[in-house]
């Protein structure tokens, strides 16, 4: 239940480096449709946080409104959560990390929540480089209101009821790269291995992470004519490369041939190794990332993998030059100026 | 000098015989962007330094430069600082409005004017003082670009001579206003002197108004109430401030930024103990404030009516999920753009019930700079105590105008952080549900991320007392009933109404916020001029306390004075009162966008009393 503290694991259970078992990283039972891609993402989140040994007390999970936004209830049941209003989870997350910069937020949103009502807040979250893992569970339609088109639906994509989309899609990855997000990746809810690696790398990153996960809607958008169905995505997935994430607390084993791997050192000392398929693809090259997205979209394909990373840019909370103690925990003698300070102000107003 | 013949042609003032000491209003009419603010502030400050109660009101248009603007200073020995309708002394610097301004004066008023405007032929019942500003300023200020600004200081010099404002005080005020800018101080001092000398030589005194040193401003300060709010917020320990610029609230956060940089940076590390973020819009600023409040910080945002509308949905979520935040509403004329630079009390009703579903919010309603300071601090305490958004309802008249105030007192109580769960409480309670009413006052205990206490999922969807998702009928009803109980508890905690009872009065006033100053003066007018005795209750918060009912019971007719068209506070009172009491309520409404004045109140009450 969401109101419990983590309990000690049962003897003999597999535990992680902070002595918690996998169960601790689970939440309440899902109420989404059986087979929903979002549930697969939830499973990967649970595993990633467990395997990385993240303290659930430090994680806050946030969401907006929509099917996707229900999912934070289904993982990390002992973490604080905030289900905000439609499209405006970014503001809540921003406020929360201002209050306590040591918190590790994970936000789950949908394509409607992010690219329609939430565009404004998404834009500014990325622009500020707020330290957050922002996952878009992207199925190109509104599930919770029974299947309307969302702004990420591709041109020509057809709804179950026959409505054809005639507007161009918003490419959230391209948008995020343009805006200044420092970790931008795309994946597919069915690609267990890639998604797991990306999530772990995202946990190690300090800054705004956009993880756009194509997650087909099994009820309203998994049919012929949809460009976000399982069948379509499986046929058109163009992985950027095989990715391995090495946490900083594990022995680092390099099993890639020099010259064929791209090493990216993360903020916490861990590393991401990208095995390059495309000759010369460099995930630190903004222009290359944008042209890749443009090219693949033109061909009706999805480039998946770590599209762009910029590990060195200061996050929003770093920029503010805050004291080390979380602002929310500062005692009265720190936050209330002295009698002399007030006297000084009054003197100036006399 | 060219002005001499004009002066000689004018006849003696109709009022020359009766001197009026320390009781007049000055209106300076200029063009927006002409830099008259320094001259006006020097004027008000020098009167203040001479111990005379003053207030200053800036009536400005919603543009950057070129439109007419008026600055009104009221000096009053009795301490009346509300707007006075009648202008006693006009300084006409704006060609565009000069004629209209002069025609609007009452007989006996005096006009200092820019000579080329040739206003002296418009009326024969006024005193005219023509001044060749351009000729006077040219030798003082060789730099033509600066002349526009320095020109204004000349009228200060003229008024110093005409009214008897001590030059030494003018110079001291100038120093205070311009601070370390030595060159600017020197230049303006010359301009002051030139104005003074010109008046001394060319403008024989023919109006009745003058000042005399008093001792009524000892220990007091001059401050805009937006700055008072900012100081209150800082002293309340605010650590997260999120805002989006909107007139007339922007200076709350701008001033706060200045003060926080001075007093809330860690001396050893140089690091900030606060975060102030200019958000992308009001939707984000309230979202950030709630995110920070949820995570345990004292957070706030400041806005005006249009921003309040945008914050509506989030505010409802904050109310229902019980997240603290302070929202400063510096009210202006609405709706939508309305008159962005004019004052009103027009957000009371909508803010009290802001959002959808069943919502009721705590509103604190200060009347003065002192209360803007104090009630802002109170708002943070109440927001955390009641775990809910709390609104401080000020207005443009308070926020952007200059007020005389008692020096702010250092808070004598520690911060009230409300019912925070800690290990001891958890043990005592033997378990914890986020929304359980264990104390019977409707207020649950809360944990915050990172405090090591059990977590919960903050959700706007239905939830039970343990914070778990629930659509059960009884869970929802129990929850909103508890929220209503919490609101009832708030009646005991909000600032009480202030009552001034006249045991012989049949007639009473209820007012709030900036309307107070007009009501106070109107009561004196009614007593002195018409023999009508009145009692007065000033509301300072919503919900009201039970004293409101008792007060209404004691009187036959109760005039609710407010600055909006639809009697918004009266509507809120009706929700609380018995039908018999409602029948006693009458309205005095003022909604021109200008600050309410005493005469408008007393005239309206007398008219209704005669009915």
Short mmCIF file of N, CA and C in Angstrom, two decimals, chain A residues 203-322:
data_model
loop_
_atom_site.label_atom_id
_atom_site.label_comp_id
_atom_site.label_asym_id
_atom_site.label_seq_id
_atom_site.Cartn_x
_atom_site.Cartn_y
_atom_site.Cartn_z
N UNK A 203 18.43 6.92 -14.71
CA UNK A 203 18.51 7.06 -13.25
C UNK A 203 19.86 7.67 -12.85
N UNK A 204 20.88 7.35 -13.63
CA UNK A 204 22.22 7.87 -13.31
C UNK A 204 22.43 9.30 -13.77
N UNK A 205 21.53 9.80 -14.60
CA UNK A 205 21.71 11.12 -15.19
C UNK A 205 21.18 12.22 -14.27
N UNK A 206 21.88 13.34 -14.22
CA UNK A 206 21.40 14.50 -13.44
C UNK A 206 20.99 15.58 -14.43
N UNK A 207 19.72 15.70 -14.65
CA UNK A 207 19.23 16.68 -15.61
C UNK A 207 17.92 16.16 -16.18
N UNK A 208 17.40 16.89 -17.17
CA UNK A 208 16.12 16.50 -17.73
C UNK A 208 16.28 15.33 -18.70
N UNK A 209 15.61 14.24 -18.37
CA UNK A 209 15.59 13.06 -19.23
C UNK A 209 14.24 12.99 -19.92
N UNK A 210 14.24 12.91 -21.24
CA UNK A 210 12.99 12.56 -21.91
C UNK A 210 13.14 11.15 -22.45
N UNK A 211 12.24 10.30 -22.04
CA UNK A 211 12.20 8.94 -22.52
C UNK A 211 10.84 8.75 -23.19
N UNK A 212 10.86 8.78 -24.51
CA UNK A 212 9.62 8.65 -25.27
C UNK A 212 9.45 7.18 -25.61
N UNK A 213 8.50 6.53 -25.00
CA UNK A 213 8.34 5.10 -25.20
C UNK A 213 7.05 4.82 -25.99
N UNK A 214 7.24 4.29 -27.19
CA UNK A 214 6.06 3.91 -27.97
C UNK A 214 5.40 2.74 -27.24
N UNK A 215 4.16 2.95 -26.89
CA UNK A 215 3.47 1.98 -26.03
C UNK A 215 2.06 1.77 -26.57
N UNK A 216 1.92 0.82 -27.48
CA UNK A 216 0.64 0.68 -28.19
C UNK A 216 -0.56 0.53 -27.26
N UNK A 217 -1.65 1.19 -27.67
CA UNK A 217 -2.90 1.06 -26.92
C UNK A 217 -3.63 -0.16 -27.45
N UNK A 218 -3.69 -1.19 -26.64
CA UNK A 218 -4.25 -2.46 -27.12
C UNK A 218 -5.75 -2.37 -27.37
N UNK A 219 -6.39 -1.40 -26.75
CA UNK A 219 -7.83 -1.33 -26.88
C UNK A 219 -8.27 -0.41 -28.02
N UNK A 220 -7.61 0.74 -28.15
CA UNK A 220 -8.10 1.73 -29.11
C UNK A 220 -7.16 1.99 -30.28
N UNK A 221 -5.92 1.52 -30.22
CA UNK A 221 -5.00 1.90 -31.29
C UNK A 221 -4.03 0.78 -31.63
N UNK A 222 -4.55 -0.45 -31.69
CA UNK A 222 -3.67 -1.57 -32.04
C UNK A 222 -4.32 -2.35 -33.19
N UNK A 223 -4.44 -1.68 -34.28
CA UNK A 223 -5.15 -2.29 -35.41
C UNK A 223 -4.45 -1.89 -36.69
N UNK A 224 -4.84 -2.46 -37.77
CA UNK A 224 -4.24 -2.11 -39.05
C UNK A 224 -4.60 -0.65 -39.35
N UNK A 225 -3.65 0.11 -39.78
CA UNK A 225 -3.93 1.53 -40.03
C UNK A 225 -3.34 2.42 -38.97
N UNK A 226 -3.07 1.85 -37.81
CA UNK A 226 -2.42 2.63 -36.75
C UNK A 226 -0.91 2.52 -36.93
N UNK A 227 -0.22 3.65 -36.76
CA UNK A 227 1.24 3.58 -36.86
C UNK A 227 1.87 3.41 -35.47
N UNK A 228 1.04 3.18 -34.47
CA UNK A 228 1.58 2.93 -33.14
C UNK A 228 1.09 1.58 -32.60
N UNK A 229 0.74 0.68 -33.52
CA UNK A 229 0.34 -0.67 -33.10
C UNK A 229 1.60 -1.51 -32.89
N UNK A 230 1.45 -2.62 -32.19
CA UNK A 230 2.59 -3.51 -31.98
C UNK A 230 3.21 -3.93 -33.31
N UNK A 231 2.32 -4.36 -34.21
CA UNK A 231 2.81 -4.89 -35.48
C UNK A 231 3.59 -3.82 -36.24
N UNK A 232 3.04 -2.61 -36.29
CA UNK A 232 3.69 -1.54 -37.05
C UNK A 232 5.05 -1.19 -36.44
N UNK A 233 5.04 -1.01 -35.13
CA UNK A 233 6.29 -0.58 -34.48
C UNK A 233 7.36 -1.65 -34.61
N UNK A 234 6.96 -2.92 -34.47
CA UNK A 234 7.95 -4.01 -34.58
C UNK A 234 8.59 -4.01 -35.97
N UNK A 235 7.78 -3.72 -36.97
CA UNK A 235 8.30 -3.72 -38.34
C UNK A 235 9.13 -2.48 -38.66
N UNK A 236 8.91 -1.40 -37.95
CA UNK A 236 9.55 -0.14 -38.33
C UNK A 236 10.52 0.39 -37.29
N UNK A 237 10.83 -0.43 -36.30
CA UNK A 237 11.77 -0.03 -35.25
C UNK A 237 13.19 -0.05 -35.83
N UNK A 238 13.90 1.04 -35.66
CA UNK A 238 15.27 1.12 -36.19
C UNK A 238 16.20 1.43 -35.03
N UNK A 239 16.66 0.36 -34.34
CA UNK A 239 17.48 0.64 -33.15
C UNK A 239 18.78 1.32 -33.53
N UNK A 240 19.11 2.30 -32.74
CA UNK A 240 20.33 3.07 -32.98
C UNK A 240 21.56 2.23 -32.75
N UNK A 241 21.43 1.32 -31.85
CA UNK A 241 22.59 0.51 -31.52
C UNK A 241 22.28 -0.26 -30.27
N UNK A 242 23.11 -1.18 -29.97
CA UNK A 242 22.92 -1.94 -28.75
C UNK A 242 23.50 -1.09 -27.62
N UNK A 243 22.78 -1.04 -26.55
CA UNK A 243 23.26 -0.18 -25.49
C UNK A 243 23.49 -0.97 -24.23
N UNK A 244 24.58 -0.69 -23.59
CA UNK A 244 24.84 -1.32 -22.30
C UNK A 244 25.06 -0.22 -21.28
N UNK A 245 24.42 -0.39 -20.14
CA UNK A 245 24.64 0.57 -19.07
C UNK A 245 25.38 -0.09 -17.93
N UNK A 246 26.44 0.53 -17.50
CA UNK A 246 27.23 -0.02 -16.41
C UNK A 246 27.12 0.89 -15.19
N UNK A 247 26.42 0.43 -14.16
CA UNK A 247 26.31 1.27 -12.96
C UNK A 247 27.67 1.50 -12.33
N UNK A 248 27.81 2.64 -11.67
CA UNK A 248 29.12 3.00 -11.14
C UNK A 248 29.58 2.07 -10.02
N UNK A 249 28.62 1.37 -9.42
CA UNK A 249 29.02 0.51 -8.30
C UNK A 249 29.32 -0.91 -8.75
N UNK A 250 29.17 -1.19 -10.05
CA UNK A 250 29.54 -2.52 -10.57
C UNK A 250 30.94 -2.45 -11.17
N UNK A 251 31.55 -3.61 -11.30
CA UNK A 251 32.80 -3.66 -12.06
C UNK A 251 32.47 -3.31 -13.50
N UNK A 252 33.29 -2.48 -14.05
CA UNK A 252 33.03 -2.08 -15.42
C UNK A 252 33.76 -3.02 -16.37
N UNK A 253 32.99 -3.69 -17.16
CA UNK A 253 33.58 -4.64 -18.11
C UNK A 253 33.33 -4.10 -19.51
N UNK A 254 34.38 -3.90 -20.20
CA UNK A 254 34.22 -3.41 -21.57
C UNK A 254 34.35 -4.59 -22.52
N UNK A 255 33.25 -4.93 -23.16
CA UNK A 255 33.35 -6.07 -24.06
C UNK A 255 33.05 -5.66 -25.50
N UNK A 256 33.34 -4.41 -25.77
CA UNK A 256 33.15 -3.93 -27.13
C UNK A 256 34.49 -3.64 -27.76
N UNK A 257 34.54 -3.85 -29.02
CA UNK A 257 35.77 -3.55 -29.74
C UNK A 257 35.99 -2.05 -29.74
N UNK A 258 37.21 -1.62 -29.39
CA UNK A 258 37.48 -0.19 -29.47
C UNK A 258 37.21 0.31 -30.89
N UNK A 259 36.66 1.48 -30.94
CA UNK A 259 36.34 2.04 -32.26
C UNK A 259 34.92 1.75 -32.69
N UNK A 260 34.27 0.81 -32.03
CA UNK A 260 32.88 0.54 -32.40
C UNK A 260 31.93 0.91 -31.27
N UNK A 261 32.50 1.38 -30.17
CA UNK A 261 31.62 1.76 -29.07
C UNK A 261 31.77 3.24 -28.76
N UNK A 262 30.71 3.76 -28.20
CA UNK A 262 30.72 5.15 -27.77
C UNK A 262 30.52 5.15 -26.27
N UNK A 263 31.49 5.64 -25.56
CA UNK A 263 31.36 5.65 -24.10
C UNK A 263 30.85 7.02 -23.66
N UNK A 264 29.86 6.98 -22.79
CA UNK A 264 29.37 8.23 -22.22
C UNK A 264 29.43 8.12 -20.71
N UNK A 265 30.19 8.98 -20.10
CA UNK A 265 30.30 8.94 -18.64
C UNK A 265 29.17 9.72 -18.02
N UNK A 266 28.46 9.10 -17.09
CA UNK A 266 27.31 9.75 -16.48
C UNK A 266 27.76 10.58 -15.28
N UNK A 267 26.82 11.35 -14.81
CA UNK A 267 27.09 12.28 -13.73
C UNK A 267 27.61 11.59 -12.47
N UNK A 268 27.07 10.43 -12.19
CA UNK A 268 27.44 9.75 -10.94
C UNK A 268 28.64 8.82 -11.14
N UNK A 269 29.27 8.88 -12.28
CA UNK A 269 30.46 8.06 -12.49
C UNK A 269 30.20 6.80 -13.29
N UNK A 270 28.94 6.42 -13.45
CA UNK A 270 28.64 5.24 -14.25
C UNK A 270 28.77 5.61 -15.73
N UNK A 271 28.74 4.57 -16.56
CA UNK A 271 28.97 4.83 -17.99
C UNK A 271 27.93 4.15 -18.86
N UNK A 272 27.69 4.76 -19.98
CA UNK A 272 26.82 4.14 -20.98
C UNK A 272 27.70 3.79 -22.17
N UNK A 273 27.58 2.58 -22.62
CA UNK A 273 28.29 2.19 -23.85
C UNK A 273 27.27 1.98 -24.95
N UNK A 274 27.45 2.66 -26.02
CA UNK A 274 26.56 2.52 -27.16
C UNK A 274 27.31 1.82 -28.26
N UNK A 275 26.79 0.72 -28.69
CA UNK A 275 27.44 0.06 -29.83
C UNK A 275 26.85 0.68 -31.07
N UNK A 276 27.69 1.28 -31.84
CA UNK A 276 27.21 2.04 -32.98
C UNK A 276 26.86 1.13 -34.15
N UNK A 277 25.73 1.36 -34.74
CA UNK A 277 25.41 0.70 -35.99
C UNK A 277 25.66 1.69 -37.12
N UNK A 278 25.06 2.86 -36.97
CA UNK A 278 25.27 3.89 -37.97
C UNK A 278 26.70 4.41 -37.84
N UNK A 279 27.40 4.44 -38.91
CA UNK A 279 28.77 4.93 -38.89
C UNK A 279 28.78 6.40 -38.47
N UNK A 280 29.53 6.68 -37.44
CA UNK A 280 29.72 8.08 -37.05
C UNK A 280 28.60 8.67 -36.21
N UNK A 281 27.60 7.87 -35.77
CA UNK A 281 26.54 8.48 -34.94
C UNK A 281 27.08 8.83 -33.57
N UNK A 282 26.94 10.06 -33.24
CA UNK A 282 27.48 10.54 -31.97
C UNK A 282 26.33 11.12 -31.15
N UNK A 283 25.99 10.48 -30.03
CA UNK A 283 24.82 10.94 -29.26
C UNK A 283 25.02 12.31 -28.61
N UNK A 284 26.20 12.87 -28.72
CA UNK A 284 26.39 14.23 -28.18
C UNK A 284 26.21 15.30 -29.24
N UNK A 285 25.91 14.86 -30.45
CA UNK A 285 25.79 15.80 -31.55
C UNK A 285 24.30 16.12 -31.78
N UNK A 286 23.94 17.31 -31.38
CA UNK A 286 22.54 17.74 -31.45
C UNK A 286 22.00 17.70 -32.89
N UNK A 287 22.79 18.20 -33.80
CA UNK A 287 22.34 18.30 -35.19
C UNK A 287 22.16 16.90 -35.78
N UNK A 288 23.12 16.02 -35.47
CA UNK A 288 23.02 14.65 -35.98
C UNK A 288 21.76 13.98 -35.44
N UNK A 289 21.48 14.21 -34.16
CA UNK A 289 20.29 13.61 -33.55
C UNK A 289 19.02 14.10 -34.23
N UNK A 290 18.99 15.40 -34.48
CA UNK A 290 17.78 15.96 -35.11
C UNK A 290 17.64 15.47 -36.55
N UNK A 291 18.77 15.36 -37.27
CA UNK A 291 18.60 14.90 -38.65
C UNK A 291 18.26 13.42 -38.70
N UNK A 292 18.77 12.66 -37.73
CA UNK A 292 18.38 11.25 -37.67
C UNK A 292 16.87 11.12 -37.46
N UNK A 293 16.36 11.92 -36.52
CA UNK A 293 14.91 11.86 -36.24
C UNK A 293 14.12 12.25 -37.48
N UNK A 294 14.61 13.24 -38.17
CA UNK A 294 13.93 13.71 -39.37
C UNK A 294 13.93 12.63 -40.45
N UNK A 295 15.09 12.03 -40.64
CA UNK A 295 15.24 11.01 -41.68
C UNK A 295 14.37 9.78 -41.41
N UNK A 296 14.43 9.31 -40.18
CA UNK A 296 13.67 8.10 -39.86
C UNK A 296 12.17 8.37 -39.95
N UNK A 297 11.77 9.55 -39.50
CA UNK A 297 10.35 9.88 -39.55
C UNK A 297 9.87 9.92 -41.01
N UNK A 298 10.74 10.45 -41.88
CA UNK A 298 10.40 10.54 -43.29
C UNK A 298 10.15 9.15 -43.88
N UNK A 299 10.93 8.20 -43.39
CA UNK A 299 10.80 6.83 -43.90
C UNK A 299 9.72 6.03 -43.16
N UNK A 300 9.04 6.69 -42.22
CA UNK A 300 8.01 5.99 -41.46
C UNK A 300 8.60 5.03 -40.43
N UNK A 301 9.83 5.32 -39.99
CA UNK A 301 10.47 4.44 -39.01
C UNK A 301 10.65 5.16 -37.68
N UNK A 302 10.95 4.37 -36.66
CA UNK A 302 11.26 4.95 -35.36
C UNK A 302 12.71 4.68 -35.04
N UNK A 303 13.47 5.73 -34.84
CA UNK A 303 14.83 5.50 -34.35
C UNK A 303 14.72 5.30 -32.85
N UNK A 304 15.22 4.19 -32.35
CA UNK A 304 15.15 3.99 -30.90
C UNK A 304 16.56 3.90 -30.33
N UNK A 305 16.65 4.19 -29.04
CA UNK A 305 17.94 4.19 -28.37
C UNK A 305 18.22 5.56 -27.79
N UNK A 306 19.45 5.74 -27.34
CA UNK A 306 19.83 7.03 -26.77
C UNK A 306 20.15 8.00 -27.91
N UNK A 307 19.28 8.92 -28.14
CA UNK A 307 19.40 9.82 -29.28
C UNK A 307 20.36 10.97 -28.99
N UNK A 308 20.29 11.47 -27.77
CA UNK A 308 21.10 12.65 -27.46
C UNK A 308 21.43 12.66 -25.96
N UNK A 309 22.64 13.01 -25.66
CA UNK A 309 23.01 13.16 -24.25
C UNK A 309 24.01 14.31 -24.08
N UNK A 310 23.82 15.03 -23.00
CA UNK A 310 24.71 16.16 -22.70
C UNK A 310 24.93 16.13 -21.19
N UNK A 311 25.86 15.27 -20.74
CA UNK A 311 25.93 15.01 -19.29
C UNK A 311 26.49 16.16 -18.47
N UNK A 312 27.09 17.14 -19.10
CA UNK A 312 27.80 18.15 -18.31
C UNK A 312 27.03 19.43 -18.02
N UNK A 313 25.90 19.62 -18.69
CA UNK A 313 25.17 20.88 -18.45
C UNK A 313 24.61 20.90 -17.03
N UNK A 314 24.70 22.04 -16.38
CA UNK A 314 24.17 22.17 -15.01
C UNK A 314 22.66 21.98 -15.02
N UNK A 315 22.17 21.25 -14.02
CA UNK A 315 20.72 21.09 -13.92
C UNK A 315 20.13 22.37 -13.31
N UNK A 316 18.80 22.45 -13.37
CA UNK A 316 18.12 23.65 -12.89
C UNK A 316 18.43 23.92 -11.41
N UNK A 317 18.44 22.88 -10.62
CA UNK A 317 18.68 23.09 -9.18
C UNK A 317 20.15 23.46 -8.92
N UNK A 318 21.07 22.99 -9.77
CA UNK A 318 22.47 23.40 -9.62
C UNK A 318 22.63 24.89 -9.92
N UNK A 319 21.93 25.32 -10.98
CA UNK A 319 22.03 26.72 -11.41
C UNK A 319 21.63 27.70 -10.32
N UNK A 320 20.69 27.27 -9.47
CA UNK A 320 20.15 28.18 -8.46
C UNK A 320 21.09 28.38 -7.27
N UNK A 321 22.16 27.62 -7.25
CA UNK A 321 23.16 27.77 -6.20
C UNK A 321 22.54 27.70 -4.79
N UNK A 322 21.80 26.62 -4.57
CA UNK A 322 21.10 26.45 -3.29
C UNK A 322 22.03 25.86 -2.23
#
